[in-house]
Amino acid sequence: MKVVGTKLDDSDFERFQKFCTDEGISKSEMMRGLIRKYCDTCEEKLQTPTEIKNSTITIIRD
């Protein structure tokens, strides 16, 4: 596995952490899911990266 990281301002971090906690999923799991969905969508060429920014993410637990 590789590591991907980024810095967030305090308010974005708090919001992200709250959403992850509310969903009962770790921040790492959420990031992996978001990245996977972004890459899958780009590969399928169903949307352009610009359109993805405004998409809705649905969490599906296996």
PDB file of C-alpha atoms in Angstrom:
ATOM      1  CA  MET A   1       0.000   0.000   0.000  1.00  0.00           C
ATOM      2  CA  LYS A   2       1.015   3.601  -0.578  1.00  0.00           C
ATOM      3  CA  VAL A   3       0.261   6.614   1.595  1.00  0.00           C
ATOM      4  CA  VAL A   4      -1.644   9.679   0.383  1.00  0.00           C
ATOM      5  CA  GLY A   5      -1.948  12.710   2.638  1.00  0.00           C
ATOM      6  CA  THR A   6      -3.117  16.277   2.581  1.00  0.00           C
ATOM      7  CA  LYS A   7      -3.491  19.208   4.920  1.00  0.00           C
ATOM      8  CA  LEU A   8      -6.953  20.566   5.686  1.00  0.00           C
ATOM      9  CA  ASP A   9      -7.977  23.729   7.421  1.00  0.00           C
ATOM     10  CA  ASP A  10      -9.502  23.211  10.855  1.00  0.00           C
ATOM     11  CA  SER A  11     -13.131  23.574   9.792  1.00  0.00           C
ATOM     12  CA  ASP A  12     -12.833  21.115   6.879  1.00  0.00           C
ATOM     13  CA  PHE A  13     -11.058  18.604   9.123  1.00  0.00           C
ATOM     14  CA  GLU A  14     -13.729  18.888  11.821  1.00  0.00           C
ATOM     15  CA  ARG A  15     -16.523  18.479   9.271  1.00  0.00           C
ATOM     16  CA  PHE A  16     -14.838  15.477   7.641  1.00  0.00           C
ATOM     17  CA  GLN A  17     -14.180  13.849  11.005  1.00  0.00           C
ATOM     18  CA  LYS A  18     -17.816  14.388  12.066  1.00  0.00           C
ATOM     19  CA  PHE A  19     -19.177  12.859   8.856  1.00  0.00           C
ATOM     20  CA  CYS A  20     -16.892   9.833   9.225  1.00  0.00           C
ATOM     21  CA  THR A  21     -17.884   9.388  12.865  1.00  0.00           C
ATOM     22  CA  ASP A  22     -21.582   9.733  12.013  1.00  0.00           C
ATOM     23  CA  GLU A  23     -21.199   7.026   9.341  1.00  0.00           C
ATOM     24  CA  GLY A  24     -19.194   4.812  11.697  1.00  0.00           C
ATOM     25  CA  ILE A  25     -16.286   4.602   9.265  1.00  0.00           C
ATOM     26  CA  SER A  26     -12.641   5.565   9.741  1.00  0.00           C
ATOM     27  CA  LYS A  27     -11.176   8.559   7.938  1.00  0.00           C
ATOM     28  CA  SER A  28      -8.818   6.210   6.079  1.00  0.00           C
ATOM     29  CA  GLU A  29     -11.672   4.012   4.868  1.00  0.00           C
ATOM     30  CA  MET A  30     -13.600   7.074   3.737  1.00  0.00           C
ATOM     31  CA  MET A  31     -10.592   8.457   1.831  1.00  0.00           C
ATOM     32  CA  ARG A  32      -9.934   5.099   0.149  1.00  0.00           C
ATOM     33  CA  GLY A  33     -13.580   4.963  -0.927  1.00  0.00           C
ATOM     34  CA  LEU A  34     -13.566   8.517  -2.262  1.00  0.00           C
ATOM     35  CA  ILE A  35     -10.327   7.981  -4.196  1.00  0.00           C
ATOM     36  CA  ARG A  36     -11.525   4.643  -5.601  1.00  0.00           C
ATOM     37  CA  LYS A  37     -14.831   6.171  -6.734  1.00  0.00           C
ATOM     38  CA  TYR A  38     -13.045   9.141  -8.335  1.00  0.00           C
ATOM     39  CA  CYS A  39     -10.607   6.889 -10.222  1.00  0.00           C
ATOM     40  CA  ASP A  40     -13.325   4.444 -11.320  1.00  0.00           C
ATOM     41  CA  THR A  41     -15.459   7.282 -12.632  1.00  0.00           C
ATOM     42  CA  CYS A  42     -12.551   8.831 -14.528  1.00  0.00           C
ATOM     43  CA  GLU A  43     -11.644   5.469 -16.082  1.00  0.00           C
ATOM     44  CA  GLU A  44     -15.220   4.847 -17.170  1.00  0.00           C
ATOM     45  CA  LYS A  45     -15.267   8.337 -18.708  1.00  0.00           C
ATOM     46  CA  LEU A  46     -18.839   8.770 -17.516  1.00  0.00           C
ATOM     47  CA  GLN A  47     -18.010  12.190 -16.170  1.00  0.00           C
ATOM     48  CA  THR A  48     -15.202  14.669 -16.395  1.00  0.00           C
ATOM     49  CA  PRO A  49     -13.208  15.393 -13.208  1.00  0.00           C
ATOM     50  CA  THR A  50     -14.901  18.816 -13.006  1.00  0.00           C
ATOM     51  CA  GLU A  51     -18.363  17.214 -12.853  1.00  0.00           C
ATOM     52  CA  ILE A  52     -17.238  14.773 -10.151  1.00  0.00           C
ATOM     53  CA  LYS A  53     -16.609  17.661  -7.746  1.00  0.00           C
ATOM     54  CA  ASN A  54     -20.359  18.210  -7.503  1.00  0.00           C
ATOM     55  CA  SER A  55     -21.356  14.545  -7.315  1.00  0.00           C
ATOM     56  CA  THR A  56     -22.909  12.761  -4.348  1.00  0.00           C
ATOM     57  CA  ILE A  57     -20.982   9.976  -2.633  1.00  0.00           C
ATOM     58  CA  THR A  58     -22.931   6.946  -1.432  1.00  0.00           C
ATOM     59  CA  ILE A  59     -21.257   4.674   1.087  1.00  0.00           C
ATOM     60  CA  ILE A  60     -21.809   0.994   0.344  1.00  0.00           C
ATOM     61  CA  ARG A  61     -20.523  -1.418   2.927  1.00  0.00           C
ATOM     62  CA  ASP A  62     -19.549  -4.866   1.660  1.00  0.00           C
TER      63      ASP A  62
END
